[in-house]
Each structure stands twice: as C-alpha cells, then as structure tokens.
mmCIF file of C-alpha atoms in Angstrom:
data_model
loop_
_atom_site.group_PDB
_atom_site.id
_atom_site.type_symbol
_atom_site.label_atom_id
_atom_site.label_comp_id
_atom_site.label_asym_id
_atom_site.label_seq_id
_atom_site.Cartn_x
_atom_site.Cartn_y
_atom_site.Cartn_z
ATOM 1 C CA ALA A 6 -0.147 0.010 0.135
ATOM 2 C CA GLN A 7 1.415 3.218 -0.509
ATOM 3 C CA LYS A 8 1.853 5.750 1.988
ATOM 4 C CA VAL A 9 2.936 9.905 2.091
ATOM 5 C CA THR A 10 4.247 11.514 5.299
ATOM 6 C CA GLN A 11 4.250 14.886 5.910
ATOM 7 C CA ALA A 12 5.953 15.635 9.392
ATOM 8 C CA GLN A 13 5.532 18.849 9.706
ATOM 9 C CA THR A 14 1.871 19.933 10.463
ATOM 10 C CA GLU A 15 2.257 24.173 10.929
ATOM 11 C CA ILE A 16 5.414 26.417 9.214
ATOM 12 C CA SER A 17 5.763 30.198 10.255
ATOM 13 C CA VAL A 18 7.803 32.060 8.423
ATOM 14 C CA VAL A 19 8.919 35.227 7.787
ATOM 15 C CA GLU A 20 8.170 37.007 4.107
ATOM 16 C CA LYS A 21 11.134 36.806 2.026
ATOM 17 C CA GLU A 22 12.633 33.629 3.755
ATOM 18 C CA ASP A 23 12.415 30.515 1.769
ATOM 19 C CA VAL A 24 10.477 27.339 3.354
ATOM 20 C CA THR A 25 11.652 23.884 2.373
ATOM 21 C CA LEU A 26 8.153 21.136 3.337
ATOM 22 C CA ASP A 27 9.589 17.149 3.711
ATOM 23 C CA CYS A 28 7.195 14.983 2.562
ATOM 24 C CA VAL A 29 8.448 10.855 2.363
ATOM 25 C CA TYR A 30 6.885 7.924 0.694
ATOM 26 C CA GLU A 31 6.549 4.501 0.917
ATOM 27 C CA THR A 32 5.539 2.207 -2.090
ATOM 28 C CA ARG A 33 6.498 -0.977 -3.572
ATOM 29 C CA ASP A 34 6.174 -0.210 -7.095
ATOM 30 C CA THR A 35 9.563 0.444 -8.970
ATOM 31 C CA THR A 36 7.396 3.173 -11.153
ATOM 32 C CA TYR A 37 5.330 5.737 -9.334
ATOM 33 C CA TYR A 38 5.095 9.511 -9.619
ATOM 34 C CA LEU A 39 4.839 12.582 -6.588
ATOM 35 C CA PHE A 40 3.318 15.311 -7.096
ATOM 36 C CA TRP A 41 3.122 18.585 -4.546
ATOM 37 C CA TYR A 42 0.178 20.482 -4.923
ATOM 38 C CA LYS A 43 -0.748 23.991 -2.827
ATOM 39 C CA GLN A 44 -4.735 24.377 -0.942
ATOM 40 C CA PRO A 45 -5.215 28.550 -0.979
ATOM 41 C CA PRO A 46 -8.225 28.766 1.545
ATOM 42 C CA SER A 47 -10.241 28.628 -1.548
ATOM 43 C CA GLY A 48 -9.872 24.728 -1.010
ATOM 44 C CA GLU A 49 -9.286 24.750 -4.719
ATOM 45 C CA LEU A 50 -6.105 21.955 -4.984
ATOM 46 C CA VAL A 51 -4.030 23.634 -7.357
ATOM 47 C CA PHE A 52 -1.327 21.662 -8.571
ATOM 48 C CA LEU A 53 1.969 22.407 -8.463
ATOM 49 C CA ILE A 54 5.120 19.912 -9.726
ATOM 50 C CA ARG A 55 5.404 16.251 -10.506
ATOM 51 C CA ARG A 56 8.209 13.712 -11.261
ATOM 52 C CA ASN A 57 8.447 10.190 -11.695
ATOM 53 C CA SER A 58 10.577 7.670 -10.473
ATOM 54 C CA PHE A 59 12.322 7.402 -12.564
ATOM 55 C CA ASP A 60 14.229 10.943 -13.137
ATOM 56 C CA GLU A 61 15.794 12.364 -9.658
ATOM 57 C CA GLN A 62 17.339 15.188 -11.158
ATOM 58 C CA ASN A 63 16.123 18.072 -9.047
ATOM 59 C CA GLU A 64 15.014 21.711 -10.767
ATOM 60 C CA ILE A 65 13.759 25.181 -9.927
ATOM 61 C CA SER A 66 10.685 26.488 -11.372
ATOM 62 C CA GLY A 67 10.787 29.816 -10.500
ATOM 63 C CA ARG A 68 11.073 30.555 -6.505
ATOM 64 C CA TYR A 69 10.072 26.657 -6.317
ATOM 65 C CA SER A 70 12.511 23.810 -6.241
ATOM 66 C CA TRP A 71 12.422 19.990 -5.254
ATOM 67 C CA ASN A 72 14.950 17.470 -3.916
ATOM 68 C CA PHE A 73 13.796 14.282 -4.883
ATOM 69 C CA GLN A 74 15.687 11.414 -3.449
ATOM 70 C CA LYS A 75 14.635 7.564 -4.307
ATOM 71 C CA SER A 76 17.534 6.344 -1.930
ATOM 72 C CA THR A 77 16.060 7.557 0.925
ATOM 73 C CA SER A 78 12.246 7.739 -0.110
ATOM 74 C CA SER A 79 12.301 11.012 0.184
ATOM 75 C CA PHE A 80 10.697 14.477 -2.422
ATOM 76 C CA ASN A 81 10.813 17.692 -0.314
ATOM 77 C CA PHE A 82 10.153 20.721 -1.648
ATOM 78 C CA THR A 83 11.008 25.176 -0.928
ATOM 79 C CA ILE A 84 9.973 27.647 -1.705
ATOM 80 C CA THR A 85 12.560 30.564 -2.143
ATOM 81 C CA ALA A 86 11.954 33.908 -0.543
ATOM 82 C CA SER A 87 8.587 33.024 0.470
ATOM 83 C CA GLN A 88 5.699 35.511 0.087
ATOM 84 C CA VAL A 89 2.111 36.097 1.434
ATOM 85 C CA VAL A 90 0.869 34.832 -1.403
ATOM 86 C CA ASP A 91 2.375 31.438 -0.604
ATOM 87 C CA SER A 92 0.400 30.802 2.979
ATOM 88 C CA ALA A 93 -1.346 27.710 2.051
ATOM 89 C CA VAL A 94 -1.535 24.401 3.041
ATOM 90 C CA TYR A 95 0.761 22.553 0.750
ATOM 91 C CA PHE A 96 0.397 17.968 0.274
ATOM 92 C CA CYS A 97 2.706 15.434 -1.539
ATOM 93 C CA ALA A 98 0.917 13.071 -3.166
ATOM 94 C CA LEU A 99 1.813 9.641 -4.471
ATOM 95 C CA SER A 100 0.590 7.905 -7.600
ATOM 96 C CA GLU A 101 1.968 4.127 -8.230
ATOM 97 C CA ALA A 102 1.506 2.191 -11.665
ATOM 98 C CA GLU A 103 0.969 3.911 -15.007
ATOM 99 C CA GLY A 104 -2.577 5.157 -16.215
ATOM 100 C CA ASN A 105 -3.859 4.890 -12.753
ATOM 101 C CA ASN A 106 -5.411 8.199 -11.294
ATOM 102 C CA ARG A 107 -5.381 6.991 -7.478
ATOM 103 C CA LEU A 108 -3.575 9.917 -5.522
ATOM 104 C CA ALA A 109 -2.200 9.266 -2.101
ATOM 105 C CA PHE A 110 -2.149 12.286 0.285
ATOM 106 C CA GLY A 111 0.224 13.617 3.037
ATOM 107 C CA LYS A 112 -1.793 15.170 5.167
ATOM 108 C CA GLY A 113 -0.389 18.570 4.330
ATOM 109 C CA ASN A 114 1.677 21.584 5.588
ATOM 110 C CA GLN A 115 0.210 24.561 6.557
ATOM 111 C CA VAL A 116 2.519 27.356 5.686
ATOM 112 C CA VAL A 117 1.912 30.893 7.291
ATOM 113 C CA VAL A 118 3.680 33.889 6.038
ATOM 114 C CA ILE A 119 4.125 36.504 8.096
ATOM 115 C CA PRO A 120 4.809 40.247 6.155
ATOM 116 C CA LYS B 27 -9.851 26.925 -21.029
ATOM 117 C CA ALA B 28 -12.247 26.401 -18.663
ATOM 118 C CA GLY B 29 -11.035 24.771 -15.285
ATOM 119 C CA VAL B 30 -13.034 21.784 -13.521
ATOM 120 C CA THR B 31 -16.324 23.596 -12.521
ATOM 121 C CA GLN B 32 -18.561 22.005 -9.722
ATOM 122 C CA THR B 33 -21.624 22.544 -8.525
ATOM 123 C CA PRO B 34 -23.275 23.069 -5.889
ATOM 124 C CA ARG B 35 -20.135 24.775 -3.974
ATOM 125 C CA TYR B 36 -21.999 24.407 -1.100
ATOM 126 C CA LEU B 37 -24.523 22.094 0.814
ATOM 127 C CA ILE B 38 -26.413 21.485 4.035
ATOM 128 C CA LYS B 39 -28.643 18.543 4.151
ATOM 129 C CA THR B 40 -29.960 16.441 7.020
ATOM 130 C CA ARG B 41 -29.539 12.769 8.067
ATOM 131 C CA GLY B 42 -30.893 10.603 6.072
ATOM 132 C CA GLN B 43 -31.026 12.289 3.135
ATOM 133 C CA GLN B 44 -29.402 11.906 -0.008
ATOM 134 C CA VAL B 45 -27.450 14.002 -2.092
ATOM 135 C CA THR B 46 -25.716 14.403 -5.879
ATOM 136 C CA LEU B 47 -22.897 16.539 -6.778
ATOM 137 C CA SER B 48 -22.174 17.580 -10.011
ATOM 138 C CA CYS B 49 -18.871 17.618 -11.563
ATOM 139 C CA SER B 50 -17.706 19.137 -15.343
ATOM 140 C CA PRO B 51 -13.680 18.136 -16.257
ATOM 141 C CA ILE B 52 -11.646 19.771 -18.158
ATOM 142 C CA SER B 53 -12.031 19.491 -21.819
ATOM 143 C CA GLY B 54 -11.180 17.125 -23.668
ATOM 144 C CA HIS B 55 -10.372 15.381 -20.266
ATOM 145 C CA ARG B 56 -11.690 11.782 -20.116
ATOM 146 C CA SER B 57 -11.212 10.890 -16.546
ATOM 147 C CA VAL B 58 -12.866 12.281 -13.620
ATOM 148 C CA SER B 59 -11.487 11.150 -10.253
ATOM 149 C CA TRP B 60 -13.367 12.226 -6.598
ATOM 150 C CA TYR B 61 -11.969 12.559 -3.421
ATOM 151 C CA GLN B 62 -13.346 13.743 -0.189
ATOM 152 C CA GLN B 63 -11.500 15.601 2.346
ATOM 153 C CA THR B 64 -11.616 15.720 6.322
ATOM 154 C CA PRO B 65 -9.883 16.995 8.958
ATOM 155 C CA GLY B 66 -9.979 14.187 10.907
ATOM 156 C CA GLN B 67 -9.221 11.833 7.687
ATOM 157 C CA GLY B 68 -7.287 13.995 5.380
ATOM 158 C CA LEU B 69 -7.690 13.588 1.437
ATOM 159 C CA GLN B 70 -9.409 10.391 0.729
ATOM 160 C CA PHE B 71 -9.911 8.672 -2.928
ATOM 161 C CA LEU B 72 -13.103 7.915 -3.452
ATOM 162 C CA PHE B 73 -13.482 6.615 -7.103
ATOM 163 C CA GLU B 74 -12.547 7.503 -10.647
ATOM 164 C CA TYR B 75 -14.106 6.930 -13.964
ATOM 165 C CA PHE B 76 -12.987 6.635 -17.183
ATOM 166 C CA SER B 77 -15.286 6.043 -20.660
ATOM 167 C CA GLU B 78 -18.207 5.819 -18.278
ATOM 168 C CA THR B 79 -16.544 2.626 -16.054
ATOM 169 C CA GLN B 80 -15.343 2.689 -12.968
ATOM 170 C CA ARG B 81 -11.903 2.339 -13.035
ATOM 171 C CA ASN B 82 -10.100 2.614 -9.082
ATOM 172 C CA LYS B 83 -12.896 2.334 -5.837
ATOM 173 C CA GLY B 84 -11.079 4.036 -2.008
ATOM 174 C CA ASN B 85 -12.468 2.157 0.539
ATOM 175 C CA PHE B 86 -15.528 3.562 0.758
ATOM 176 C CA PRO B 87 -19.002 2.501 1.778
ATOM 177 C CA GLY B 88 -21.516 1.179 -0.758
ATOM 178 C CA ARG B 89 -23.917 4.497 0.034
ATOM 179 C CA PHE B 90 -21.396 6.548 -2.015
ATOM 180 C CA SER B 91 -21.798 5.417 -5.463
ATOM 181 C CA GLY B 92 -21.162 8.078 -8.403
ATOM 182 C CA ARG B 93 -21.450 7.522 -12.734
ATOM 183 C CA GLN B 94 -19.663 9.203 -15.631
ATOM 184 C CA PHE B 95 -21.247 10.614 -18.308
ATOM 185 C CA SER B 96 -20.778 9.908 -22.184
ATOM 186 C CA ASN B 97 -19.566 14.089 -22.225
ATOM 187 C CA SER B 98 -16.779 12.478 -19.352
ATOM 188 C CA ARG B 99 -19.137 14.680 -16.833
ATOM 189 C CA SER B 100 -19.380 12.647 -13.495
ATOM 190 C CA GLU B 101 -22.048 12.970 -10.564
ATOM 191 C CA MET B 102 -21.343 11.331 -7.049
ATOM 192 C CA ASN B 103 -24.063 10.776 -5.050
ATOM 193 C CA VAL B 104 -24.233 9.829 -1.018
ATOM 194 C CA SER B 105 -27.146 7.945 0.253
ATOM 195 C CA THR B 106 -28.518 7.975 4.081
ATOM 196 C CA LEU B 107 -26.252 10.726 4.739
ATOM 197 C CA GLU B 108 -24.290 10.529 7.997
ATOM 198 C CA LEU B 109 -22.923 13.403 10.305
ATOM 199 C CA GLY B 110 -19.349 11.959 9.188
ATOM 200 C CA ASP B 111 -19.934 12.924 5.360
ATOM 201 C CA SER B 112 -19.760 16.584 6.203
ATOM 202 C CA ALA B 113 -16.272 17.265 4.033
ATOM 203 C CA LEU B 114 -14.853 19.175 1.124
ATOM 204 C CA TYR B 115 -15.932 16.725 -1.843
ATOM 205 C CA LEU B 116 -12.894 16.782 -4.550
ATOM 206 C CA CYS B 117 -12.824 16.167 -7.843
ATOM 207 C CA ALA B 118 -10.702 16.221 -10.055
ATOM 208 C CA SER B 119 -9.801 15.220 -14.292
ATOM 209 C CA SER B 120 -6.901 14.676 -16.151
ATOM 210 C CA SER B 121 -6.435 13.127 -19.878
ATOM 211 C CA VAL B 122 -5.645 9.303 -20.354
ATOM 212 C CA ARG B 123 -2.771 8.951 -23.133
ATOM 213 C CA PRO B 124 -1.658 5.318 -23.285
ATOM 214 C CA GLY B 125 1.721 5.209 -21.746
ATOM 215 C CA ARG B 126 1.653 8.351 -19.964
ATOM 216 C CA TRP B 127 1.043 9.394 -16.772
ATOM 217 C CA GLU B 128 -1.364 12.433 -16.631
ATOM 218 C CA THR B 129 -1.482 15.090 -14.359
ATOM 219 C CA GLN B 130 -5.207 15.533 -11.966
ATOM 220 C CA TYR B 131 -6.343 19.304 -12.238
ATOM 221 C CA PHE B 132 -8.952 19.565 -9.345
ATOM 222 C CA GLY B 133 -11.727 21.367 -9.256
ATOM 223 C CA PRO B 134 -12.817 24.036 -6.098
ATOM 224 C CA GLY B 135 -15.086 21.474 -4.500
ATOM 225 C CA THR B 136 -18.513 20.962 -2.833
ATOM 226 C CA ARG B 137 -18.773 22.008 0.474
ATOM 227 C CA LEU B 138 -21.321 19.184 2.334
ATOM 228 C CA LEU B 139 -22.519 20.055 5.877
ATOM 229 C CA VAL B 140 -24.709 17.074 7.528
ATOM 230 C CA LEU B 141 -26.243 18.314 10.607
#
C-alpha cells in the first residue's frame, strides 16, 4: 500500500525567508509519480510540480525547487523568498502504476508567511 | 481552457437524506476522480471514472456511488447521509493517454455540511 508522510504540520516563516517542506513516501512499485499540490483558503487544489520515479534530477521552477532522493524515499519541496500569497496548505501525493489516477496524499503542511 | 467546475459549491443536508454532486472536467479530459477531504482523515480517494466506467475505487461504504456520462461529466451520490459525511468533496480530471502519466487538475470542491 502506498503511504505519504508529511511530518511538519504548521510552519511559520517571515516573508522573504525560504521554507522547505518534507515528504517521505512508501511504495512497493518501481514506477510511480510524486506530486506537490497547494491548497489556498478557497479550497481548490492547485498542481505545482510532478516527478517520476525514473528521474532524480532536481530542478528549479521560479521560486519553487524540489529535491527527490529515491534512496531515502523523500521528495522535499522548497519555496524560495516566500511571499504572503504562498500562505496555504501544501500536499505531497503519490501515484503508483501507469494510468492509475489514485492519488495518496500526505496530511499536508500549513505554511503561514508573516509579512 | 476552462478548469474543472463543481456544483453546487455549498450544500447543507440533514442526516438520512441523500445528495448528488456534479463535476464537469476540463474539455478533452476523460478521466474524473473524486476525493473526500475532512480534518480528521485528510484527503481520501473515493473513485475514478473513465469512459463511463468505474476504474478505481477507494475504501468507502456502498452509500457512496458515482457515475460518468458520455460527455465525461460525472456525478457522485451519497445516500443516507451521516454526520461524518460532512466534508469538502473534490473532483479532479485528467487526460488519459496510453503509456503516459497525466496530472490531475482539481475543481474548487463542494462543501457539504450534514446536520
């Protein structure tokens, strides 16, 4: 069974600080996808990034970057130079098997950016 | 392109009643998934429909059901409502292409309150 753990519940940072969110996953599959979604107070889940299990290259997209390490089953996410608009709940999610749209979510990280 | 739309956005029902929620996917997306979000259990997968067929099902009682129409629009139904069914119900859509993994895009959700 797939499982996603986000240990931190609430993280407060001062604007312009960086914030890193930890995600650890469990899966028996060798092929899987990992995602980060953002949920602002409005409730809609907004897709941020995805990574497949074959590509451990870490990338930067604007103020977002991620660190995928298969050896430790971790998929951490960093927001650089945080802004007040980044205040939201961030979810890490795992999908196993090609064509399987069943996402397993972590409990989420509430990020509060203080102006 | 218009995003995923869900109706209604808010709903209040009483125990024992039934409710039907509707989801219109992004144009061209043929897969629709439903998730339940509660403070206690977090985000949980309900079911997925593709080409009018249920392709995946989560661990929910039979009171939760769904269907998909030929235009890919989907409805979910909850019968004999219980207080614990109070939740945010999120719908997600994705395209489906053989050999490829597609990202799920979420709607704004329907907030259901059962009294």
